[in-house]
Coordinates of C-alpha atoms in Angstrom, one line a residue:
Chain L
M1 CA 178.6 26.9 -18.1
A2 CA 179.4 29.5 -15.5
I3 CA 179.7 33.3 -15.7
R4 CA 182.5 35.1 -14.0
L5 CA 182.2 38.7 -12.9
T6 CA 185.0 40.9 -11.8
A7 CA 184.4 42.3 -8.3
D8 CA 183.9 45.7 -9.9
V9 CA 181.2 44.4 -12.2
D10 CA 179.4 42.7 -9.3
A11 CA 179.6 45.9 -7.3
A12 CA 178.5 48.0 -10.3
I13 CA 175.4 45.9 -10.9
R14 CA 174.4 46.0 -7.2
A15 CA 175.0 49.8 -7.0
H16 CA 172.9 50.3 -10.2
G17 CA 170.1 48.2 -8.6
R18 CA 170.1 50.3 -5.4
A19 CA 170.3 53.6 -7.4
T20 CA 167.1 52.9 -9.4
F21 CA 165.1 51.2 -6.6
P22 CA 162.1 50.8 -6.5
H23 CA 162.4 50.7 -10.3
E24 CA 164.2 48.0 -12.2
C25 CA 167.7 48.8 -13.6
C26 CA 169.2 47.2 -16.7
G27 CA 172.5 47.0 -18.5
A28 CA 174.8 45.0 -20.7
L29 CA 177.6 42.7 -19.7
L30 CA 180.7 43.1 -21.7
G31 CA 183.8 41.0 -21.6
S32 CA 185.5 38.0 -23.1
A33 CA 186.1 34.3 -22.5
G34 CA 183.2 34.1 -20.1
V35 CA 184.5 36.9 -17.8
A36 CA 182.3 40.0 -17.6
R37 CA 184.6 43.0 -17.3
E38 CA 182.1 45.9 -17.7
A39 CA 178.6 46.4 -16.5
F40 CA 177.4 48.9 -19.1
Q41 CA 174.3 50.8 -17.8
L42 CA 171.4 51.2 -20.2
P43 CA 168.2 53.3 -19.8
N44 CA 165.1 51.3 -18.7
T45 CA 162.7 52.5 -21.4
T46 CA 159.7 50.3 -20.5
E47 CA 156.2 51.9 -20.8
E48 CA 154.7 49.1 -18.6
G49 CA 155.8 50.4 -15.2
P50 CA 159.5 50.2 -14.3
R51 CA 158.8 48.7 -10.9
R52 CA 158.1 45.4 -12.6
R53 CA 159.5 45.7 -16.1
F54 CA 162.6 46.7 -18.0
L55 CA 163.1 47.2 -21.7
V56 CA 166.3 47.8 -23.8
R57 CA 165.3 49.2 -27.1
P58 CA 167.1 48.3 -30.4
D59 CA 169.0 51.6 -30.5
D60 CA 170.4 51.0 -27.1
Y61 CA 171.1 47.4 -27.9
R62 CA 173.2 48.6 -30.9
V63 CA 175.0 51.0 -28.6
A64 CA 175.9 48.1 -26.3
E65 CA 177.2 46.0 -29.2
N66 CA 179.2 48.8 -30.6
R67 CA 180.8 49.5 -27.2
A68 CA 181.7 45.8 -26.8
R69 CA 183.3 45.8 -30.3
Q70 CA 185.3 49.0 -29.6
G71 CA 186.6 47.6 -26.3
G72 CA 187.6 44.3 -28.0
F73 CA 184.9 42.6 -25.9
E74 CA 181.9 40.4 -26.6
L75 CA 178.3 41.0 -25.5
L76 CA 177.9 38.3 -22.9
G77 CA 174.4 39.1 -21.8
F78 CA 172.3 41.5 -19.8
Y79 CA 171.6 42.2 -16.2
H80 CA 168.5 43.6 -14.5
S81 CA 167.2 44.1 -10.9
H82 CA 164.1 42.6 -9.3
P83 CA 163.0 45.3 -6.7
D84 CA 161.5 43.6 -3.6
H85 CA 161.4 40.2 -5.4
P86 CA 163.7 37.2 -5.4
A87 CA 166.5 36.9 -8.0
R88 CA 164.6 34.3 -10.0
P89 CA 163.5 34.8 -13.6
S90 CA 159.8 35.4 -14.2
Q91 CA 157.6 34.0 -16.9
Y92 CA 158.0 37.4 -18.6
D93 CA 161.8 37.1 -18.5
L94 CA 161.4 33.6 -20.1
D95 CA 159.0 34.8 -22.8
H96 CA 161.4 37.6 -23.9
A97 CA 164.8 35.7 -23.5
W98 CA 167.4 35.4 -26.2
P99 CA 169.5 32.3 -26.5
S100 CA 173.1 32.0 -25.5
F101 CA 173.1 35.2 -23.4
S102 CA 173.7 35.2 -19.6
Y103 CA 170.8 36.9 -17.8
V104 CA 172.1 38.2 -14.4
I105 CA 169.4 39.2 -11.9
V106 CA 170.0 41.0 -8.7
S107 CA 167.4 41.1 -6.0
V108 CA 167.1 44.5 -4.3
M109 CA 165.0 44.2 -1.1
A110 CA 163.8 47.4 0.5
G111 CA 166.6 49.3 -1.3
Q112 CA 169.4 46.9 -0.3
D113 CA 171.0 44.6 -2.8
A114 CA 170.7 40.9 -1.9
M115 CA 171.1 37.7 -4.0
L116 CA 172.6 37.8 -7.4
T117 CA 172.0 35.0 -9.9
S118 CA 172.6 34.2 -13.5
W119 CA 170.4 32.3 -16.0
R120 CA 170.5 30.9 -19.5
L121 CA 167.7 30.0 -21.8
K122 CA 167.3 26.3 -22.5
P123 CA 167.8 25.5 -26.2
D124 CA 164.0 24.6 -26.5
R125 CA 163.0 27.9 -24.8
S126 CA 161.0 25.9 -22.2
A127 CA 162.8 27.3 -19.1
F128 CA 166.0 28.8 -17.8
D129 CA 169.0 27.0 -16.4
E130 CA 170.7 28.6 -13.5
E131 CA 174.4 29.0 -14.1
P132 CA 177.0 29.5 -11.3
V133 CA 178.3 33.0 -10.8
D134 CA 182.0 33.3 -9.8
I135 CA 183.2 36.6 -8.5
I136 CA 186.9 37.3 -9.3
H137 CA 187.9 39.1 -6.2
S138 CA 191.4 40.2 -6.9
P139 CA 192.3 40.3 -10.6
D140 CA 195.3 42.5 -10.0
H141 CA 196.7 39.9 -7.6
E142 CA 196.3 37.2 -10.2
I143 CA 198.3 39.3 -12.7
T144 CA 201.1 40.2 -10.4
T145 CA 201.8 36.6 -9.2
Chain S
M1 CA 171.8 38.7 -52.4
T2 CA 171.1 40.7 -49.3
K3 CA 173.4 41.0 -46.4
I4 CA 171.9 40.2 -43.0
L5 CA 173.7 41.2 -39.8
I6 CA 173.3 38.6 -37.1
P7 CA 173.2 39.8 -33.4
T8 CA 175.5 38.1 -30.8
P9 CA 172.9 35.8 -29.3
L10 CA 172.0 34.2 -32.6
R11 CA 175.5 33.6 -33.9
P12 CA 175.7 30.1 -32.4
F13 CA 173.0 29.2 -35.0
T14 CA 174.8 30.8 -38.0
D15 CA 178.1 29.0 -37.6
K16 CA 179.3 32.0 -35.5
L17 CA 179.0 34.3 -38.5
D18 CA 178.0 37.9 -37.8
T19 CA 177.0 38.4 -41.4
V20 CA 175.3 36.1 -43.8
E21 CA 174.0 36.6 -47.3
V22 CA 170.7 35.2 -48.5
D23 CA 168.2 35.9 -51.4
G24 CA 164.7 37.2 -51.0
A25 CA 162.4 39.7 -52.8
T26 CA 160.8 40.7 -49.6
V27 CA 161.9 40.8 -45.9
G28 CA 159.5 37.9 -45.2
E29 CA 161.0 35.8 -48.0
L30 CA 164.5 36.7 -46.9
L31 CA 163.9 35.6 -43.3
H32 CA 162.2 32.4 -44.6
N33 CA 165.3 31.6 -46.6
L34 CA 167.5 32.5 -43.7
T35 CA 165.7 30.1 -41.3
A36 CA 165.7 27.4 -44.0
K37 CA 169.4 27.7 -44.2
Y38 CA 170.0 28.0 -40.4
G39 CA 167.2 25.9 -38.8
G40 CA 168.1 26.7 -35.2
L41 CA 167.1 30.4 -35.7
K42 CA 163.5 29.8 -36.4
Q43 CA 162.1 29.3 -32.9
H44 CA 164.0 32.3 -31.6
L45 CA 162.7 34.6 -34.4
Y46 CA 159.1 33.3 -34.7
A47 CA 156.5 32.5 -32.1
A48 CA 154.4 29.4 -32.3
D49 CA 151.7 31.2 -34.3
G50 CA 154.2 31.9 -37.1
K51 CA 154.5 35.7 -36.3
L52 CA 157.8 37.4 -35.6
R53 CA 158.4 37.6 -31.9
S54 CA 157.6 41.1 -30.5
F55 CA 161.2 41.6 -29.2
V56 CA 162.7 40.7 -32.6
N57 CA 163.3 43.9 -34.6
I58 CA 164.1 43.8 -38.3
Y59 CA 165.7 46.8 -39.9
V60 CA 166.3 47.5 -43.6
N61 CA 169.3 49.8 -43.6
D62 CA 168.3 52.1 -40.8
D63 CA 164.5 51.6 -40.9
D64 CA 162.4 49.4 -38.7
I65 CA 160.2 47.3 -41.0
R66 CA 157.2 48.1 -38.7
Y67 CA 157.3 51.5 -40.3
L68 CA 157.9 50.2 -43.8
Q69 CA 155.7 47.4 -45.1
K70 CA 156.5 44.9 -42.4
E71 CA 157.4 41.5 -43.8
Q72 CA 156.1 42.6 -47.2
T73 CA 158.8 45.2 -47.4
P74 CA 160.4 44.7 -50.8
L75 CA 164.1 44.2 -51.3
K76 CA 166.0 45.2 -54.4
G77 CA 169.3 43.6 -53.3
G78 CA 172.2 45.6 -51.9
E79 CA 170.4 46.6 -48.7
T80 CA 171.7 45.6 -45.3
V81 CA 169.1 43.9 -43.2
S82 CA 169.8 43.8 -39.4
I83 CA 168.2 41.6 -36.8
I84 CA 168.3 43.7 -33.6
P85 CA 167.1 42.4 -30.2
S86 CA 165.0 44.3 -27.8
V87 CA 165.9 43.0 -24.4
A88 CA 163.1 42.8 -21.9
G89 CA 162.2 41.2 -18.6
G90 CA 161.0 41.9 -15.2
A91 CA 160.0 40.7 -11.8
P92 CA 157.2 38.2 -11.3
A93 CA 153.6 39.2 -11.4
V94 CA 152.6 41.6 -8.8
T95 CA 151.6 40.5 -5.3
E96 CA 151.4 43.9 -3.7
A97 CA 151.8 43.8 0.0
L98 CA 148.3 43.0 1.3
P99 CA 146.9 44.7 4.4
E100 CA 146.8 42.8 7.6
L101 CA 143.5 42.0 9.4
S102 CA 142.8 43.5 12.8
G103 CA 141.6 41.4 15.7
D104 CA 138.1 42.8 15.1
E105 CA 138.2 41.9 11.5
I106 CA 139.3 38.4 12.2
K107 CA 136.2 38.0 14.4
R108 CA 133.9 39.6 11.9
Y109 CA 135.1 37.5 9.0
S110 CA 135.6 34.2 10.8
R111 CA 133.1 32.3 8.7
H112 CA 135.2 33.3 5.6
L113 CA 138.5 32.6 7.2
I114 CA 137.9 29.0 8.0
M115 CA 137.1 28.2 4.4
P116 CA 140.2 27.4 2.3
E117 CA 138.7 29.2 -0.8
V118 CA 138.8 32.5 1.1
G119 CA 141.1 32.1 4.1
V120 CA 143.2 34.8 5.6
D121 CA 144.9 35.6 2.4
G122 CA 141.6 35.9 0.5
Q123 CA 140.2 38.1 3.2
R124 CA 143.2 40.3 2.9
K125 CA 142.7 40.5 -0.9
L126 CA 139.1 41.6 -0.2
K127 CA 140.4 44.3 2.2
A128 CA 142.8 45.5 -0.5
A129 CA 140.2 45.5 -3.2
K130 CA 138.4 48.5 -4.7
V131 CA 135.0 48.0 -6.3
L132 CA 133.1 50.8 -8.1
C133 CA 129.3 50.5 -8.1
I134 CA 127.6 52.4 -10.9
G135 CA 124.3 53.4 -9.3
A136 CA 122.8 52.9 -5.8
G137 CA 119.5 51.7 -7.0
G138 CA 117.8 48.3 -7.4
L139 CA 121.0 46.4 -8.3
G140 CA 123.5 48.6 -6.5
S141 CA 121.7 48.4 -3.2
P142 CA 122.0 44.7 -2.4
A143 CA 125.4 44.4 -4.2
A144 CA 127.0 47.2 -2.2
M145 CA 125.5 45.8 1.1
Y146 CA 126.9 42.3 0.5
L147 CA 130.2 43.7 -0.7
A148 CA 130.5 45.8 2.4
A149 CA 129.5 42.9 4.6
A150 CA 132.1 40.7 2.9
G151 CA 134.9 43.1 3.7
V152 CA 135.7 44.8 0.4
G153 CA 138.0 47.5 1.6
T154 CA 137.0 50.3 -0.7
L155 CA 133.5 50.8 -2.2
G156 CA 133.0 53.6 -4.7
I157 CA 129.4 54.6 -5.6
V158 CA 128.4 56.8 -8.5
D159 CA 124.8 58.2 -8.3
Y160 CA 123.2 61.6 -8.4
D161 CA 119.6 60.7 -7.6
V162 CA 117.4 61.3 -4.6
V163 CA 115.5 58.6 -2.7
D164 CA 111.9 58.4 -3.8
F165 CA 109.0 56.5 -2.2
S166 CA 108.7 54.3 -5.3
N167 CA 112.4 53.2 -4.8
L168 CA 111.7 51.5 -1.5
Q169 CA 110.0 48.4 -2.9
R170 CA 113.4 47.1 -4.0
Q171 CA 116.3 49.5 -3.2
I172 CA 116.8 48.1 0.3
I173 CA 119.9 50.2 1.1
H174 CA 117.5 53.1 1.6
G175 CA 114.8 53.3 4.3
T176 CA 111.6 55.3 4.6
P177 CA 113.2 58.1 6.6
D178 CA 115.7 58.5 3.7
V179 CA 113.0 59.6 1.2
G180 CA 114.1 63.0 -0.2
R181 CA 117.8 62.5 0.8
A182 CA 120.6 62.0 -1.7
K183 CA 121.0 58.3 -2.5
L184 CA 124.7 58.6 -1.9
A185 CA 124.3 60.0 1.7
S186 CA 121.7 57.3 2.5
A187 CA 123.8 54.5 1.1
K188 CA 127.0 55.7 2.8
D189 CA 125.2 55.8 6.2
R190 CA 123.8 52.3 5.7
L191 CA 127.2 50.8 4.6
N192 CA 129.1 52.5 7.4
A193 CA 126.6 51.1 9.9
L194 CA 126.9 47.6 8.4
N195 CA 130.7 47.6 8.3
P196 CA 132.8 50.6 9.6
N197 CA 136.0 49.0 8.2
V198 CA 134.8 49.7 4.7
H199 CA 135.9 52.9 3.1
V200 CA 133.0 54.4 1.1
E201 CA 133.9 56.8 -1.7
T202 CA 130.9 58.7 -3.2
Y203 CA 130.7 60.4 -6.6
E204 CA 127.7 62.7 -6.9
E205 CA 127.8 63.0 -10.6
A206 CA 126.3 61.3 -13.7
L207 CA 128.8 58.8 -15.2
S208 CA 129.9 60.3 -18.5
S209 CA 132.5 60.0 -21.2
D210 CA 134.3 62.8 -19.5
N211 CA 134.7 61.2 -16.1
A212 CA 134.4 57.4 -16.6
L213 CA 138.0 56.6 -17.5
R214 CA 139.3 58.7 -14.6
L215 CA 136.8 57.1 -12.1
F216 CA 137.5 53.5 -13.3
A217 CA 141.2 53.9 -13.2
G218 CA 141.3 53.8 -9.4
Y219 CA 139.2 50.5 -9.1
D220 CA 139.8 46.8 -9.6
V221 CA 136.2 45.8 -10.6
V222 CA 133.2 47.8 -11.9
L223 CA 129.7 46.7 -11.0
D224 CA 127.2 47.9 -13.5
G225 CA 123.9 48.6 -11.9
T226 CA 122.6 51.0 -14.5
D227 CA 119.1 51.1 -15.9
N228 CA 119.6 52.6 -19.4
F229 CA 121.4 51.7 -22.6
P230 CA 123.7 54.8 -23.0
T231 CA 125.2 54.3 -19.6
R232 CA 125.4 50.5 -20.1
Y233 CA 127.5 50.9 -23.3
L234 CA 129.6 53.6 -21.6
V235 CA 130.4 51.3 -18.7
N236 CA 131.2 48.5 -21.1
D237 CA 133.5 50.5 -23.3
A238 CA 135.2 52.3 -20.3
C239 CA 135.8 48.8 -18.7
V240 CA 137.4 47.5 -21.9
L241 CA 139.6 50.6 -22.4
T242 CA 140.8 50.6 -18.7
G243 CA 141.1 46.8 -18.5
K244 CA 138.6 46.5 -15.6
P245 CA 136.2 43.5 -15.5
N246 CA 132.5 44.5 -15.5
A247 CA 130.2 42.6 -13.2
Y248 CA 127.0 43.1 -15.2
G249 CA 123.4 42.8 -14.3
S250 CA 120.1 44.0 -15.6
I251 CA 116.5 43.6 -14.7
F252 CA 113.0 44.0 -16.3
R253 CA 109.7 43.0 -14.8
F254 CA 110.3 39.3 -13.7
E255 CA 113.5 38.6 -15.7
G256 CA 117.1 39.3 -14.9
Q257 CA 120.4 38.8 -16.6
A258 CA 124.0 38.7 -15.4
S259 CA 127.5 38.1 -16.8
V260 CA 131.1 39.2 -16.3
F261 CA 132.2 41.3 -19.3
A262 CA 135.5 42.8 -20.3
A263 CA 137.6 40.3 -18.3
K264 CA 141.0 39.4 -19.7
D265 CA 140.4 37.3 -22.8
G266 CA 136.6 37.3 -22.2
P267 CA 133.8 38.8 -24.3
C268 CA 132.3 42.2 -23.6
Y269 CA 128.8 43.5 -23.8
R270 CA 129.3 44.6 -27.4
C271 CA 130.4 41.1 -28.4
L272 CA 126.8 40.2 -27.5
Y273 CA 125.0 43.4 -28.5
P274 CA 127.2 45.4 -31.0
E275 CA 124.4 48.0 -31.4
P276 CA 121.7 49.2 -29.0
P277 CA 118.0 48.5 -29.7
P278 CA 116.0 51.3 -31.4
P279 CA 115.1 53.9 -28.8
G280 CA 111.8 53.2 -27.1
L281 CA 111.7 49.5 -28.1
V282 CA 112.8 48.2 -24.7
P283 CA 110.8 49.9 -22.0
S284 CA 112.5 51.0 -18.7
C285 CA 111.5 49.7 -15.3
A286 CA 109.7 53.0 -14.7
E287 CA 107.5 52.2 -17.7
G288 CA 107.2 48.4 -17.5
G289 CA 107.6 47.8 -13.8
V290 CA 110.0 45.5 -11.9
F291 CA 109.4 42.7 -9.4
G292 CA 110.9 44.1 -6.1
V293 CA 112.9 41.0 -5.1
L294 CA 114.4 40.5 -8.6
P295 CA 117.2 43.0 -8.2
G296 CA 118.0 41.3 -4.9
I297 CA 118.8 38.1 -6.8
I298 CA 120.6 39.7 -9.7
G299 CA 122.5 42.3 -7.6
V300 CA 123.7 39.6 -5.3
I301 CA 124.9 37.5 -8.3
Q302 CA 126.9 40.5 -9.4
A303 CA 128.4 40.8 -5.9
T304 CA 129.2 37.1 -5.9
E305 CA 131.0 37.4 -9.2
T306 CA 132.9 40.5 -8.0
I307 CA 134.1 38.7 -4.9
K308 CA 135.1 35.6 -6.9
L309 CA 137.1 37.8 -9.3
I310 CA 138.9 39.4 -6.3
L311 CA 139.7 36.0 -4.7
G312 CA 140.5 34.3 -8.0
A313 CA 138.2 31.5 -6.7
G314 CA 135.8 29.3 -8.5
E315 CA 134.5 29.5 -12.1
P316 CA 133.7 33.1 -13.0
L317 CA 130.7 34.0 -15.1
I318 CA 133.0 35.0 -18.0
G319 CA 131.8 33.9 -21.4
R320 CA 128.5 32.8 -19.9
F321 CA 125.3 34.8 -19.9
L322 CA 122.8 33.9 -17.1
I323 CA 119.1 34.5 -17.5
Y324 CA 116.8 34.3 -14.5
D325 CA 113.0 34.1 -14.7
A326 CA 111.6 34.7 -11.2
L327 CA 108.0 33.7 -12.1
R328 CA 109.0 30.3 -13.4
M329 CA 112.0 30.1 -11.0
R330 CA 114.4 29.0 -13.7
F331 CA 118.0 29.9 -14.6
R332 CA 119.2 29.5 -18.1
E333 CA 122.8 29.9 -19.3
L334 CA 124.0 31.0 -22.8
K335 CA 127.6 30.6 -24.0
L336 CA 129.2 33.8 -25.1
R337 CA 132.2 34.1 -27.3
K338 CA 134.6 36.9 -27.6
D339 CA 134.0 38.5 -31.1
A340 CA 137.2 39.1 -33.0
D341 CA 135.4 41.8 -34.9
C342 CA 134.0 43.5 -31.8
P343 CA 134.3 47.2 -32.4
V344 CA 135.7 47.8 -28.9
C345 CA 137.5 44.6 -27.7
G346 CA 138.2 42.9 -31.1
T347 CA 141.5 42.5 -32.8
H348 CA 141.1 45.8 -34.8
P349 CA 138.9 48.0 -32.6
T350 CA 137.2 51.0 -34.2
V351 CA 136.2 52.4 -30.8
T352 CA 139.4 53.4 -29.1
K353 CA 138.1 56.2 -26.9
L354 CA 134.7 57.0 -25.3
I355 CA 132.1 58.4 -27.6
D356 CA 128.7 60.2 -27.2
Y357 CA 126.6 57.3 -25.9
E358 CA 123.3 59.1 -26.0
Q359 CA 123.7 59.8 -29.7
F360 CA 124.9 56.2 -30.2
C361 CA 121.7 54.9 -28.6
G362 CA 119.6 57.4 -30.5
V363 CA 118.5 59.2 -27.4
A364 CA 118.5 63.0 -27.6
P365 CA 120.1 64.2 -24.3
H366 CA 117.0 66.2 -23.3
Q367 CA 114.4 64.0 -24.8
V368 CA 112.3 63.9 -21.7
A369 CA 112.3 67.6 -21.3
A370 CA 111.4 68.0 -25.0
A371 CA 108.5 65.6 -24.6
A372 CA 107.2 67.7 -21.7
A373 CA 107.4 70.9 -23.6
P374 CA 104.2 72.6 -24.7
P375 CA 103.1 70.9 -27.9
T376 CA 101.1 72.4 -30.7
S377 CA 97.3 72.4 -30.3
M378 CA 96.7 70.1 -33.3
D379 CA 98.9 67.4 -31.7
A380 CA 98.3 67.7 -28.0
L381 CA 96.5 69.3 -25.2
T382 CA 96.9 69.7 -21.5
A383 CA 94.8 68.2 -18.8
R384 CA 93.3 71.6 -18.1
E385 CA 92.4 72.1 -21.7
L386 CA 90.8 68.7 -21.9
K387 CA 88.8 69.4 -18.8
A388 CA 87.4 72.6 -20.4
E389 CA 86.5 70.8 -23.6
L390 CA 84.7 68.1 -21.6
D391 CA 82.9 70.7 -19.4
R392 CA 81.5 72.5 -22.5
G393 CA 80.1 69.2 -23.7
D394 CA 82.5 68.2 -26.5
E395 CA 82.2 64.5 -27.6
I396 CA 85.7 63.1 -26.9
V397 CA 86.9 59.5 -26.8
I398 CA 89.7 59.2 -24.2
V399 CA 91.9 56.2 -24.9
D400 CA 94.1 55.0 -22.1
V401 CA 97.0 53.0 -23.5
R402 CA 98.5 51.9 -20.2
E403 CA 98.4 48.4 -18.7
P404 CA 95.3 47.2 -16.8
Q405 CA 97.2 47.2 -13.5
E406 CA 98.0 50.9 -14.0
F407 CA 94.4 51.6 -14.9
Q408 CA 93.4 50.1 -11.5
I409 CA 95.4 52.7 -9.7
N410 CA 94.0 55.8 -11.3
R411 CA 92.3 56.9 -14.5
L412 CA 90.5 59.6 -16.3
P413 CA 86.7 59.5 -16.0
G414 CA 85.1 57.8 -19.0
S415 CA 88.4 56.6 -20.5
V416 CA 88.6 53.4 -22.6
L417 CA 91.5 51.0 -21.9
I418 CA 93.4 49.7 -24.9
P419 CA 97.0 48.8 -23.8
L420 CA 99.6 50.0 -26.3
G421 CA 100.6 46.4 -27.1
E422 CA 97.0 45.5 -28.1
L423 CA 96.4 48.6 -30.2
P424 CA 97.6 47.1 -33.5
K425 CA 94.7 44.6 -33.4
R426 CA 92.2 46.6 -31.5
Y427 CA 92.3 50.0 -33.2
V428 CA 89.4 48.9 -35.4
E429 CA 87.2 49.3 -32.3
L430 CA 87.7 53.1 -32.7
D431 CA 85.9 55.4 -35.1
P432 CA 88.5 56.9 -37.4
N433 CA 86.6 60.2 -37.6
A434 CA 86.0 60.5 -33.8
N435 CA 87.6 63.2 -31.7
I436 CA 90.2 61.1 -29.8
V437 CA 92.6 61.9 -27.0
M438 CA 95.3 59.4 -26.3
Q439 CA 96.6 59.2 -22.8
C440 CA 99.0 57.1 -20.6
K441 CA 100.9 57.7 -17.4
S442 CA 103.1 60.7 -18.5
G443 CA 102.5 61.1 -22.3
M444 CA 105.3 59.0 -23.8
R445 CA 103.5 55.8 -24.7
S446 CA 100.4 57.7 -25.8
A447 CA 102.5 59.7 -28.3
K448 CA 103.5 56.5 -29.9
A449 CA 99.9 55.3 -30.0
Q450 CA 98.9 58.6 -31.5
E451 CA 101.5 58.2 -34.3
F452 CA 100.2 54.7 -34.9
L453 CA 96.5 55.8 -35.2
R454 CA 97.5 58.5 -37.6
S455 CA 99.3 56.0 -39.8
K456 CA 96.0 54.1 -39.9
G457 CA 94.1 57.2 -41.2
F458 CA 92.8 58.6 -38.0
T459 CA 92.5 62.4 -38.5
R460 CA 91.5 63.8 -35.1
V461 CA 93.9 62.3 -32.6
R462 CA 95.5 64.3 -29.9
N463 CA 97.9 63.4 -27.1
L464 CA 97.3 64.3 -23.4
T465 CA 100.5 66.1 -22.3
G466 CA 101.7 64.8 -18.9
G467 CA 99.2 61.9 -19.0
V468 CA 97.1 60.8 -16.0
L469 CA 99.7 62.4 -13.7
G470 CA 99.1 65.8 -15.3
W471 CA 95.3 65.2 -14.9
I472 CA 95.8 64.5 -11.2
D473 CA 98.0 67.6 -10.8
Q474 CA 95.8 70.0 -12.7
V475 CA 92.3 68.6 -12.4
D476 CA 91.7 65.9 -9.8
P477 CA 94.2 65.8 -6.9
T478 CA 92.0 63.2 -5.1
Q479 CA 93.5 60.3 -7.1
P480 CA 96.7 58.5 -6.0
K481 CA 99.9 58.8 -8.1
Y482 CA 102.4 56.0 -8.8

């Protein structure tokens, strides 16, 4: 499995991570056929300290699913940032993961976006598998040729 | 049949359906039937203990079942049940940037740095650590000195007492020239001299339900060096409520105790002692005495455990209760278990905020002052009144209920020694119709003795207010005080 992000989605996730630094950002990935075409920002409602945690509540989850449906998209997964930490999932991420979603993590070091990775929960919930991230740099060019 | 809306991530387990229909009289039954039909769902909805995972939200129409009757919420059929994810995550556990060590600090701590259990990183953890000592007395003195020497970066001390001559036998942070000074000022000077790298924060106030949570919040570990039950319960409860481990110690005469309470998943003081002893049953060190080196041993055990907690090294004294007998030179260890029914750290705590601990321990806040207040003439008399009665030739039996060692230091002329503990079998030595005055050091123990004799039918028993100390102050200043 791989996830493909449009260059706009890649840029939007990174910009969101920089904007909320030193707090974690979060949002939904909307798209179809394994291509994320929108990074839909959601509020980080954690009460455990937003430097190290994010939480998307059920109401916001529903907003994200509705938005996907309206745009003719699917909900492919979620993204969040790791301020001053590598883009690797934590035990906490694993404990709270849903199956079949892509979990995109962007590392934001000292306010600057760095590595971006994507992960999927193993079927037995024991760990994450890293999946390749392909950035589609010029979708317009693809269409015109 | 009830309609269940399946969220995107679970659809691979429901043959890609976003809606399925299942029977069930309650939400729990419905979910049971759902996972029976679609087996792959189970591990994602339920944790290993059979409970719904915390990030799985079940709604009946628009209501979260947490606010209905949870899994017992009844279903009539016709409702729409939705499984709605919460999505959570975050960065790995905190490793805050630790402070660097200066060249001087590397020299100072070199014996730590060459051991792998501490090392440079451990020493930096100590430098970053904040420890709050409750009290700068017998236990707090050696503990604070070793913590400062070991390089704990911030030491807070709560105390409002003044150094007294009688402290110097064990409170080694204070010296003879410090008598009369505030303990905090004396302690701070000593700690700064020992290690100027340590930041000493002082709080000249009594620890109370009003300030404990605020004080504890800024620290990593609390070291309990208190000498009374109300404060001990207060420290315990505040540690549980703020999530700070409590390096506990206590001392009496030749015996000491130590443990680590309120650590994550460990028992607390209330798991061991849910209720305090009746007031007056357990004497204080001021009443019963304490072996001067004993707090050295116990306070340093508390400091050892504090440092181990900071380093994450070794086996902490969590769930273990250490008892030390200095006379027999023996250590014993009891196993402690976290009590699921503990009123403060159990699964359904009834104590969720700090309470009035003096009331909880049955101690009136101004009990000492009340005991010293002028009593009625039938019950008590002052040293001056006693002297006048003796001078005019009244026949009075003076019974001293202190211990023999105390009797050696000072006494009232002609007094008979019957220690309080021996009174129940020796009261028969006294004439029930005699004119008796009971006396101890300050009047507390003799009041108990007076009560006891009255219960045995003695009619003319009075208590000497202020005890032998009052006698020395008012009548005979030539005798020493202790």
